[in-house]
Short mmCIF file of C-alpha atoms and ligand atoms in Angstrom, two decimals:
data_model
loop_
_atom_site.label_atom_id
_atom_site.label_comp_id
_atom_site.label_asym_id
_atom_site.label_seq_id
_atom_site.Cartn_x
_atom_site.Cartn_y
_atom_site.Cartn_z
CA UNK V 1 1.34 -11.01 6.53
CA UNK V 2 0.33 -7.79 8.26
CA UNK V 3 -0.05 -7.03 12.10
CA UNK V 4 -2.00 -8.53 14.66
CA UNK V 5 -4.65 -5.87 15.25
CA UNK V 6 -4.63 -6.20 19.14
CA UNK V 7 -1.79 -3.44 18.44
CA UNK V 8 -3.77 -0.98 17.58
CA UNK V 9 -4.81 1.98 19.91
CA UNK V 10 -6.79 1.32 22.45
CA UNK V 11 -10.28 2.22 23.15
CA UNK V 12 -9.37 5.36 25.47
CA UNK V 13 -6.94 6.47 23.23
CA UNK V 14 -9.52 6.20 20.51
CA UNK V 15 -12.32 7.94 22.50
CA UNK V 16 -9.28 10.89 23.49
CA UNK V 17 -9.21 11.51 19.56
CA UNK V 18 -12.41 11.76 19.43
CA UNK V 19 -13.05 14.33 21.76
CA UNK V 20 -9.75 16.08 20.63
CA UNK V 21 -11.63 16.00 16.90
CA UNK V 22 -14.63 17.41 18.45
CA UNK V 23 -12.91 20.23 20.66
CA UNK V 24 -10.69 20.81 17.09
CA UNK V 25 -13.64 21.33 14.70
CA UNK V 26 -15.08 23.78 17.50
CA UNK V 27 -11.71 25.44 17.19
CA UNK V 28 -12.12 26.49 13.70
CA UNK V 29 -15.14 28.50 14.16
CA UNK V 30 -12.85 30.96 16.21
CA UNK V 31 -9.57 30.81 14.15
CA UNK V 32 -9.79 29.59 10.46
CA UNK V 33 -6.55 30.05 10.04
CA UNK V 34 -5.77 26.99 11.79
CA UNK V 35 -7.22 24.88 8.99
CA UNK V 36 -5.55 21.82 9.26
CA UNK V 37 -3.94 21.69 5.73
CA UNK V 38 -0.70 22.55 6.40
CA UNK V 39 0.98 23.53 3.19
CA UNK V 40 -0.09 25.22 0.10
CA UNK V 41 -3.05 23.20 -1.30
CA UNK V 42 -2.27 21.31 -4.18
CA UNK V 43 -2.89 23.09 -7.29
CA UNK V 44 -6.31 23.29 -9.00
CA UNK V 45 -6.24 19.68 -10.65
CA UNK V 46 -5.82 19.54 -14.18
CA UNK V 47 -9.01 18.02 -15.16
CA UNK V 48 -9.27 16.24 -18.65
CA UNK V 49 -5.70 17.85 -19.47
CA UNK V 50 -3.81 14.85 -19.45
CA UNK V 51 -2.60 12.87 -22.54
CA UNK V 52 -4.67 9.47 -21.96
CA UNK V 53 -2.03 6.88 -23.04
CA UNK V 54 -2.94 4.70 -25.45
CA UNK V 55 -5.24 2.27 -25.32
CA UNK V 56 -4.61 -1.18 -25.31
CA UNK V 57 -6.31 -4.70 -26.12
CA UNK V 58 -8.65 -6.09 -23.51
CA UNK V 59 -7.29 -9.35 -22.72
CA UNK V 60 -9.62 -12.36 -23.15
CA UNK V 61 -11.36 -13.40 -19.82
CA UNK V 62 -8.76 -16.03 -18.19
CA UNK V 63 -10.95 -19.30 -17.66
CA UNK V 64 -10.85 -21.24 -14.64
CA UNK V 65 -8.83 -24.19 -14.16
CA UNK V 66 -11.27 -26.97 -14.10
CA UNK V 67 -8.66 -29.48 -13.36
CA UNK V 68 -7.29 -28.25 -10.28
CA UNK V 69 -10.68 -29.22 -8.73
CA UNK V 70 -10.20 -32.99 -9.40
CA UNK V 71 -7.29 -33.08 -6.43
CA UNK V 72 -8.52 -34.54 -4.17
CA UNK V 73 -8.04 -31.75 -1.15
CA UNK V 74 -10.08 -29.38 -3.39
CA UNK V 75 -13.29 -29.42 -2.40
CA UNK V 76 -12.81 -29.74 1.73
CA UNK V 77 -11.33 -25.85 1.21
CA UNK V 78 -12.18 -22.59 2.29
CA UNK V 79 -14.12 -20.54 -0.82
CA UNK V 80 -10.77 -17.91 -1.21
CA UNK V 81 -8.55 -21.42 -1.41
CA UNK V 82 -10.85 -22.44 -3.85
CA UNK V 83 -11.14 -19.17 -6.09
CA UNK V 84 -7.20 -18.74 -5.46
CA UNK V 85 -6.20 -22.50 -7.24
CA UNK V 86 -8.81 -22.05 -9.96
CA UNK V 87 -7.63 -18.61 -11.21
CA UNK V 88 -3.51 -18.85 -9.72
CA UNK V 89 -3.01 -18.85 -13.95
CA UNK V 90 -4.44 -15.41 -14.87
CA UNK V 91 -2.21 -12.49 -15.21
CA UNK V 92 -3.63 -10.59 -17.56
CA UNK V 93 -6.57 -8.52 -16.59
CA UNK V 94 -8.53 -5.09 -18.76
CA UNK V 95 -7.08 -1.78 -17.09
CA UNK V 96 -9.87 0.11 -16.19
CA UNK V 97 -8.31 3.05 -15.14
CA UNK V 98 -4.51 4.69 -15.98
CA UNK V 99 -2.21 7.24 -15.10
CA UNK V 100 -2.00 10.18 -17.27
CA UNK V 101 1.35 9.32 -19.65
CA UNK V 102 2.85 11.97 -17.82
CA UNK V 103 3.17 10.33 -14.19
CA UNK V 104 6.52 9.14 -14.45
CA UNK V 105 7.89 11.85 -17.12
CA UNK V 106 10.82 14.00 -15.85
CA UNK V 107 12.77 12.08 -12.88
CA UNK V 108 10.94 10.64 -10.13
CA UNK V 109 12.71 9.99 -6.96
CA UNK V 110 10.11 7.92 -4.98
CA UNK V 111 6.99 6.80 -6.03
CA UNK V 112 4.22 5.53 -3.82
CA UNK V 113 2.19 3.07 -4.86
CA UNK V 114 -0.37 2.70 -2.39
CA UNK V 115 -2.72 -0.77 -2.47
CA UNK V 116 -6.42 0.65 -2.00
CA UNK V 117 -9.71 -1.33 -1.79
CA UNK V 118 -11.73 -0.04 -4.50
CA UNK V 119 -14.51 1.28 -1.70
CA UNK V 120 -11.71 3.20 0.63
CA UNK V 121 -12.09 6.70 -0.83
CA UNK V 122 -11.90 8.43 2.64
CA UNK V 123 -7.93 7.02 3.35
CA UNK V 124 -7.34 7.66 -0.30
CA UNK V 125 -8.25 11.16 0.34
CA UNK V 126 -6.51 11.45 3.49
CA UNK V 127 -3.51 9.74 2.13
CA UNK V 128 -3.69 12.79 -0.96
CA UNK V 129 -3.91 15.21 1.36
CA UNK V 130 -1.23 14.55 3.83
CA UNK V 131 2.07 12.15 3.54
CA UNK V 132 1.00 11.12 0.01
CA UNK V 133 1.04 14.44 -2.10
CA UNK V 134 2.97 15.19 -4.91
CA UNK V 135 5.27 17.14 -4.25
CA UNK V 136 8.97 18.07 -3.92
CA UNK V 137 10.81 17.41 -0.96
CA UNK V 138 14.57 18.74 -1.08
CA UNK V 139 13.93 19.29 -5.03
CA UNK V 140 13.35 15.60 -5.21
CA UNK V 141 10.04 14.68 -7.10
CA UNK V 142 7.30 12.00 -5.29
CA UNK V 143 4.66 10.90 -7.39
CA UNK V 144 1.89 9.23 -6.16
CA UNK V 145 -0.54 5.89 -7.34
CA UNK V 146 -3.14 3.49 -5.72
CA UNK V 147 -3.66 0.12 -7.33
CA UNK V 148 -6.91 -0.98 -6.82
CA UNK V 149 -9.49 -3.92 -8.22
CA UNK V 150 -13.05 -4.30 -8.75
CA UNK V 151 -15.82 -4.94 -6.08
CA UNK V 152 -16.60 -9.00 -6.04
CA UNK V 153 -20.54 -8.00 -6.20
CA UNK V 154 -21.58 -6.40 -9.27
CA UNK V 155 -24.09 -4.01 -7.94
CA UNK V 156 -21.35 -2.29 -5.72
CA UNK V 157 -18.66 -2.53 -8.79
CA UNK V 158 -20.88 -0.67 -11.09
CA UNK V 159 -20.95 2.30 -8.30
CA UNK V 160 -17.33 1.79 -7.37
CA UNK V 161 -16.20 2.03 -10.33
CA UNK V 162 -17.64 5.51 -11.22
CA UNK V 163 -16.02 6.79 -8.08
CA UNK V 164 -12.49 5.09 -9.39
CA UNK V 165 -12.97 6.70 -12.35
CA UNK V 166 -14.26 10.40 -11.04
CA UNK V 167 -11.06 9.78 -8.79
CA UNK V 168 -8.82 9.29 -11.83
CA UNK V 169 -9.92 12.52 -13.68
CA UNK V 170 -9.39 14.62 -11.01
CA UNK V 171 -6.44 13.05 -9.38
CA UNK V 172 -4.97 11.42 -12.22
CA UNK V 173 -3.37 8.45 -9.30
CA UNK V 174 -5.61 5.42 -10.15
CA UNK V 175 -4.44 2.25 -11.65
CA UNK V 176 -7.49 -0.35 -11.77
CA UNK V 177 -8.17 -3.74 -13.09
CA UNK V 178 -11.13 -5.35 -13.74
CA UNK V 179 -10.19 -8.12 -11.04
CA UNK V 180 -12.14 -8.94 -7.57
CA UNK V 181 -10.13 -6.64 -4.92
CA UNK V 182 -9.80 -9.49 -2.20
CA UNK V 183 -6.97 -10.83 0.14
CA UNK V 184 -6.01 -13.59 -1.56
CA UNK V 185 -6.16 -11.13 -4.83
CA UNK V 186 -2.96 -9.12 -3.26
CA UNK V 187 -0.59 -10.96 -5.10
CA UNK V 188 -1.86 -10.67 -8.23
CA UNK V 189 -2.40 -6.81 -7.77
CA UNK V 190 1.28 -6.80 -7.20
CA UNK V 191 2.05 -8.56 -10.47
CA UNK V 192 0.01 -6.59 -12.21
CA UNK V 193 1.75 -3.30 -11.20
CA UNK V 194 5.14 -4.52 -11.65
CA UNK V 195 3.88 -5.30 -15.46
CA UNK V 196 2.44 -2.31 -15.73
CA UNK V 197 5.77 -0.36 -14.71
CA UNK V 198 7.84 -2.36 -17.21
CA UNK V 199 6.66 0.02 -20.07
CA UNK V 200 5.64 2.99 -18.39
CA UNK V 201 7.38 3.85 -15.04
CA UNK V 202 10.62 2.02 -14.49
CA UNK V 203 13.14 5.44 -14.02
CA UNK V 204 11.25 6.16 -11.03
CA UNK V 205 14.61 5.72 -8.28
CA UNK V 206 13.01 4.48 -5.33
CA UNK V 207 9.68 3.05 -4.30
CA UNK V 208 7.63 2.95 -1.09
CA UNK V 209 5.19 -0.18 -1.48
CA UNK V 210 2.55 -0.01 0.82
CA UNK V 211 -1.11 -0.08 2.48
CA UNK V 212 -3.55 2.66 1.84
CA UNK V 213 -3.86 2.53 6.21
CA UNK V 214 -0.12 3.34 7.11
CA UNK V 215 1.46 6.61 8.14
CA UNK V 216 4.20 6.96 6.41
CA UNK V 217 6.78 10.50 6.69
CA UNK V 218 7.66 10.52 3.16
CA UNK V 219 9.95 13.52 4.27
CA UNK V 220 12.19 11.31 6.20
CA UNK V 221 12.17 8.86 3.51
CA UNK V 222 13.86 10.95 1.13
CA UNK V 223 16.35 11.95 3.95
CA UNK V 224 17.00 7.68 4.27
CA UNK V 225 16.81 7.39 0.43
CA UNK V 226 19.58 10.35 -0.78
CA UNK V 227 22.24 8.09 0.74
CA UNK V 228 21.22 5.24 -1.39
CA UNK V 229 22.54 4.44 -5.07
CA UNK V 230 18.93 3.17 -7.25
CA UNK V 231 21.39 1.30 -9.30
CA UNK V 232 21.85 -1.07 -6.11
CA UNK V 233 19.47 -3.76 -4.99
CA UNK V 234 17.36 -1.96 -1.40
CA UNK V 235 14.92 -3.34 0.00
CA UNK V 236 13.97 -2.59 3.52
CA UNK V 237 10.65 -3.15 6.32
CA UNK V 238 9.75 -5.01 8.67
CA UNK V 239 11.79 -8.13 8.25
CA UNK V 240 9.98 -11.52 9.14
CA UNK V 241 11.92 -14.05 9.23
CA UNK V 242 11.52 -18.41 10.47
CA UNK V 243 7.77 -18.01 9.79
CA UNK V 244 5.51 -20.92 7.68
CA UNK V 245 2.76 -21.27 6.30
CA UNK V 246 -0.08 -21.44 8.76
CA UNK V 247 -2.05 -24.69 8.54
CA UNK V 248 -5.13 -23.67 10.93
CA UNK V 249 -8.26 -23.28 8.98
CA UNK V 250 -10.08 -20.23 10.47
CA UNK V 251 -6.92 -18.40 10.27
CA UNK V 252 -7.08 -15.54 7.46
CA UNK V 253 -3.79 -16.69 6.42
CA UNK V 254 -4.26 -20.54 6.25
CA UNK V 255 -2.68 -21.53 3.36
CA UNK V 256 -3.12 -24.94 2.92
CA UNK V 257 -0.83 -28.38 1.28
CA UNK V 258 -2.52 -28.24 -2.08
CA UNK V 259 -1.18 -24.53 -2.04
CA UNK V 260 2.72 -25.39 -1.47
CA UNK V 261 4.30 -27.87 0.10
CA UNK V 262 7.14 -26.18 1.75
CA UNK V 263 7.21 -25.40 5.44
CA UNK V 264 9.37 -22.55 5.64
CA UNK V 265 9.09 -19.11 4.41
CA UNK V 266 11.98 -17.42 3.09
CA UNK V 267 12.64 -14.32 4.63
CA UNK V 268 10.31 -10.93 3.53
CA UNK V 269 8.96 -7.63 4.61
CA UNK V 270 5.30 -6.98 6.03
CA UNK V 271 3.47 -6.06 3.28
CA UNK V 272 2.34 -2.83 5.40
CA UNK V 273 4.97 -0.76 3.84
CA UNK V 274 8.41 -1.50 2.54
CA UNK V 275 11.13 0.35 0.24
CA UNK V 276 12.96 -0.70 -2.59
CA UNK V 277 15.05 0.69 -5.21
CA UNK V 278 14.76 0.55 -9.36
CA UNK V 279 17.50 -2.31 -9.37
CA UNK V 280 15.17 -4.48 -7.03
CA UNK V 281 12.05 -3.89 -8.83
CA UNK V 282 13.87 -4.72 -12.38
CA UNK V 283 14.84 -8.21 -10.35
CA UNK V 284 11.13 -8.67 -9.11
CA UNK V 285 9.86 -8.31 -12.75
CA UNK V 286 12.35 -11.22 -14.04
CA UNK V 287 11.07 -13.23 -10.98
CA UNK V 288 7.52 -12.93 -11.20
CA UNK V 289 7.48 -13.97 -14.89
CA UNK V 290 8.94 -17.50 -13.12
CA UNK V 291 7.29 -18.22 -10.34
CA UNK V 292 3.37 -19.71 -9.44
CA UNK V 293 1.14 -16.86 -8.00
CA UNK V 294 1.91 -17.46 -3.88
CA UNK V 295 -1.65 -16.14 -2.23
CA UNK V 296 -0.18 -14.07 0.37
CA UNK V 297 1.73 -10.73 -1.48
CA UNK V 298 4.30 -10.26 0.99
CA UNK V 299 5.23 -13.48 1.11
CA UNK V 300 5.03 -13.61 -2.37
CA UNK V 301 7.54 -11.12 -2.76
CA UNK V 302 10.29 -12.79 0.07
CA UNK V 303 9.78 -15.98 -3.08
CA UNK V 304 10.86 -13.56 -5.76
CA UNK V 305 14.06 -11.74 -3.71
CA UNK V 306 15.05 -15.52 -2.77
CA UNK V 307 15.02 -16.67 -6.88
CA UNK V 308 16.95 -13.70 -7.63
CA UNK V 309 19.50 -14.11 -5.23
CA UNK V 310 18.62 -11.30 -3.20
CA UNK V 311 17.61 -10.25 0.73
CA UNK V 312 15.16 -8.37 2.49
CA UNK V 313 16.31 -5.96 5.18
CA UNK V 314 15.06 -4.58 8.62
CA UNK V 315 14.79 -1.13 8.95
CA UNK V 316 14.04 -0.29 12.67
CA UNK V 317 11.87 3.44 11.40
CA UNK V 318 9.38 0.81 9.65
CA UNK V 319 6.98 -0.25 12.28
CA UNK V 320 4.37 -2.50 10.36
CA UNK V 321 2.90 -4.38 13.23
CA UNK V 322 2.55 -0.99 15.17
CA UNK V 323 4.77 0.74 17.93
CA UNK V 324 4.25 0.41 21.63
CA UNK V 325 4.05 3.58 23.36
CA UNK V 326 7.01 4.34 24.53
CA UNK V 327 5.91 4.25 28.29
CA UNK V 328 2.34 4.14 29.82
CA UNK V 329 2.43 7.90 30.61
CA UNK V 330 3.99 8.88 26.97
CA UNK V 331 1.35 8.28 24.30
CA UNK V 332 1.98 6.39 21.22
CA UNK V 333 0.83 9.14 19.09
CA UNK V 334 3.61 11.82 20.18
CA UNK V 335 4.57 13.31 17.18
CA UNK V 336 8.38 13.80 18.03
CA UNK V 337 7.92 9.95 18.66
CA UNK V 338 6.52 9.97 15.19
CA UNK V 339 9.24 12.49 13.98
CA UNK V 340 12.07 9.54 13.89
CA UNK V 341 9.99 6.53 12.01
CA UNK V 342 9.56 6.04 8.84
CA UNK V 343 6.09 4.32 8.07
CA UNK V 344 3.79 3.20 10.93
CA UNK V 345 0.90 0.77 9.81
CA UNK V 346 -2.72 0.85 11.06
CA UNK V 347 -3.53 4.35 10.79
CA UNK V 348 -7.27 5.84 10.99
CA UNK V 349 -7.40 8.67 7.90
CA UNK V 350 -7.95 11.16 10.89
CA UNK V 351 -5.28 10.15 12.85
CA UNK V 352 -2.93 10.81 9.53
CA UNK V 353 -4.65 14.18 9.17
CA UNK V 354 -4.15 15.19 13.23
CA UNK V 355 -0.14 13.09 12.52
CA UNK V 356 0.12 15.11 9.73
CA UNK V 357 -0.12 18.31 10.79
CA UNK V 358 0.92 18.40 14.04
CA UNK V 359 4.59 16.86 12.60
CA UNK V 360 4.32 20.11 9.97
CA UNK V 361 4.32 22.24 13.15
CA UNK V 362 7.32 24.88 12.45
CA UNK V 363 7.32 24.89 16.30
CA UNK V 364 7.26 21.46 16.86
CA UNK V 365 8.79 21.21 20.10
CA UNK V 366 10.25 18.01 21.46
CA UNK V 367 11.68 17.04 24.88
CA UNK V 368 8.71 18.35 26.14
CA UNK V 369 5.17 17.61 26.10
CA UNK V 370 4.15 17.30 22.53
CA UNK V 371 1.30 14.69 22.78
CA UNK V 372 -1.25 15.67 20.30
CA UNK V 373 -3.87 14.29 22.51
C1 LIG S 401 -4.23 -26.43 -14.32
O1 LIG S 401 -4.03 -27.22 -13.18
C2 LIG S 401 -3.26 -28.39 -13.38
C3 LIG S 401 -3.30 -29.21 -12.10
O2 LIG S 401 -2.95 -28.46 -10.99
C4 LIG S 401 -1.85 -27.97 -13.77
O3 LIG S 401 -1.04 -29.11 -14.00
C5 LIG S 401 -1.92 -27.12 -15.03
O4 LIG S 401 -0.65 -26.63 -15.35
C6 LIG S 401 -2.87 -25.94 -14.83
N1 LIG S 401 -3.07 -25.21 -16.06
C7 LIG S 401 -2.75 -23.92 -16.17
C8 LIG S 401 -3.10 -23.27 -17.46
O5 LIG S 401 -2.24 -23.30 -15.26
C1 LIG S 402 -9.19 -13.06 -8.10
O1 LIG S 402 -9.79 -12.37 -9.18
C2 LIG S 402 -10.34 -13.19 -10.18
C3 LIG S 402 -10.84 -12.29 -11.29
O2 LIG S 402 -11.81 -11.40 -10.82
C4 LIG S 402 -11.45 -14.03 -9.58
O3 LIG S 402 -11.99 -14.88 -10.57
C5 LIG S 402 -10.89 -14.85 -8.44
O4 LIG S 402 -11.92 -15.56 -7.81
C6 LIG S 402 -10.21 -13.96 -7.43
N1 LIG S 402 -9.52 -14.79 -6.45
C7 LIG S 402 -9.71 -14.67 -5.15
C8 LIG S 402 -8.89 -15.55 -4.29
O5 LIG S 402 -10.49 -13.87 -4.67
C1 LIG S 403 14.77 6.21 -18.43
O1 LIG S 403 16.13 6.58 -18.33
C2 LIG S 403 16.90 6.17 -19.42
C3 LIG S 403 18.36 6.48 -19.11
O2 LIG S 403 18.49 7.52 -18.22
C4 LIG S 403 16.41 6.89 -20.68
O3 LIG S 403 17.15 6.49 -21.81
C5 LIG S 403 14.92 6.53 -20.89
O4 LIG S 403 14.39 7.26 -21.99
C6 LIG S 403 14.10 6.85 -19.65
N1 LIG S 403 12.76 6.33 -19.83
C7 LIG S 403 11.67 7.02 -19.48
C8 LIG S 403 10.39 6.32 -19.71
O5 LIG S 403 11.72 8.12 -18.99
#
């Protein structure tokens, strides 16, 4: 479960930015220098370069479970209940688009994979641009991936779908299945990857799981990660803990009896953003060959630490349902605020560009006044 989105910054904040864009654009004119990328721009991309991997057998379309609709609390449920129980079975969808062979080649210290709608090519773009480039940081390699489905109407697919794929040859950071991108779809997304990185990424060391709408200072992450050992089971967010499944019909979570029966969650991390290490992803891909689909991907994951044995942990620098400004005159959006955290969700892809930079400041002051707007 994410954050309630009364966290997010208010209107006047929002409206500040705006002006702060405006005033910033005007800015340019008069110095390009100050062009908001901060570092060397990646290099040219190498376009049709890549060794495709192979390609592999399109799985047969996975049939709906007719039989699931004779229980009797079918039919009184909400249309993604529905769609959930009938296709909970299928785990085995065409890949539409890969990473080049090369994505994991040569040791990868963290790699962010990054769940994407298939129509949110602006935050995938800011996302490339600012926390989420490849890079090295300390001579430690990030590689970057977004996991993303197909549009439910066909129409919009077709068009997606070129994008996705534009986005792959030029990026080469696009894993996509020929599954409908919804909420309830999460989950399976999830599986999917972690199948997909049994035969072609599992050496990456770490892994930062997360939302394509989070901030997250990857450079600090590999700062937290160094004193880790991958061969040890990490995994660290925003714990939630003593939660259940909510049982209120208009809620976007409901989850309903014919769904499970239990009333207790076990412990898990927002699904916002959360790290873990090559040990704890080896465990999740034993678990989810076991367990039933659970519609909510967090969640989902809590099931699979709990079945291997395992716990979730809190770390206090991952802020998935938001941070309070720190006091009503010190805004929320100070970057030496920003400077301590590790991942932040609910992030506009300007606000990560203005973040971005202003944190890449080599005279990034702090103890004074550092607000960026
Ligand atoms: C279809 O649903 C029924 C009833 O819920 C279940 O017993 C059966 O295992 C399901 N079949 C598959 C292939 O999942
Ligand atoms: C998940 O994707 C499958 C395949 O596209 C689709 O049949 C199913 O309805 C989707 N489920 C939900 C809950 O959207
Ligand atoms: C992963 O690492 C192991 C041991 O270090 C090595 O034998 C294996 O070839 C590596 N796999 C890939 C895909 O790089």
């Amino acid at each position: 479960m994410k954050c309630p989105r009364q966290l997010r910054p208010h209107v006047g904040l929002v409206l500040a930015v705006g002006a702060f864009t405006s005033l910033f654009l005007f800015s340019l004119r008069k110095w390009p220098s100050a062009c908001v990328v901060p570092e060397k721009p990646p290099a040219t991309p190498k376009t049709l370069a890549w060794p495709a991997p192979p390609a592999r057998p399109r799985p047969a379309r996975c049939q709906a479970n007719a039989s699931v609709a004779t229980h009797p609390d079918f039919a009184g449920q909400p249309l993604q209940v529905r769609n959930f129980l009938l296709h909970r079975h299928c785990r085995e969808f065409p890949l539409l688009q890969d990473a080049p062979l090369g994505k994991c080649s040569g040791p990868v210290f963290l790699l962010l994979v990054i769940k994407s709608s298939p129509s949110n090519y602006e935050r995938r773009e800011l996302v490339r641009r600012t926390w989420g480039r490849e890079r090295r940081v300390r001579g430690l390699q990030l590689r970057r991936l977004f996991l993303v489905g197909t549009a439910p109407d066909p129409h919009q697919a077709r068009k997606v779908n070129r994008l996705l794929k534009m986005e792959a040859r030029t990026h080469g950071d696009i894993l996509q299945w020929d599954f409908h991108d919804s909420f309830f779809n999460l989950t399976l997304k999830q599986v999917l990857f972690l199948q997909w990185q049994e035969t072609r990424c599992t050496n990456a060391s770490f892994m930062l799981n997360g939302d394509d709408d989070v901030f997250a200072h990857t450079d600090n992450m590999v700062s937290y990660l160094q004193g880790h050992d991958p061969g040890h089971h990490l995994f660290v967010g925003h714990l939630i803990q003593n939660v259940g499944p909510i049982r209120a019909q208009w809620s976007k979570y409901y989850v309903p009896q014919v769904v499970t029966q239990e009333e207790q969650y076990p412990p898990y991390c927002g699904g916002g953003g959360f790290l873990l290490s090559r040990f704890t992803a080896a465990a999740l891909r034993r678990a989810i060959r076991v367990l039933d689909l659970f519609p909510i991907d967090d969640v989902f994951l809590g099931m699979c630490l709990k079945l291997e044995g395992l716990k979730p942990a809190s770390h206090s620098g991952i802020r998935t349902a938001g941070v309070p400004a720190p006091s009503q005159r010190l805004s929320s959006f100070d970057p030496c605020f920003y400077r301590e955290l590790l991942l932040v969700h609910r992030f506009l892809p300007y606000e990560m560009l203005l973040m971005w930079d202003a944190l890449n400041q080599p005279d990034l002051a702090c103890g004074k006044q550092t607000q960026v707007y």
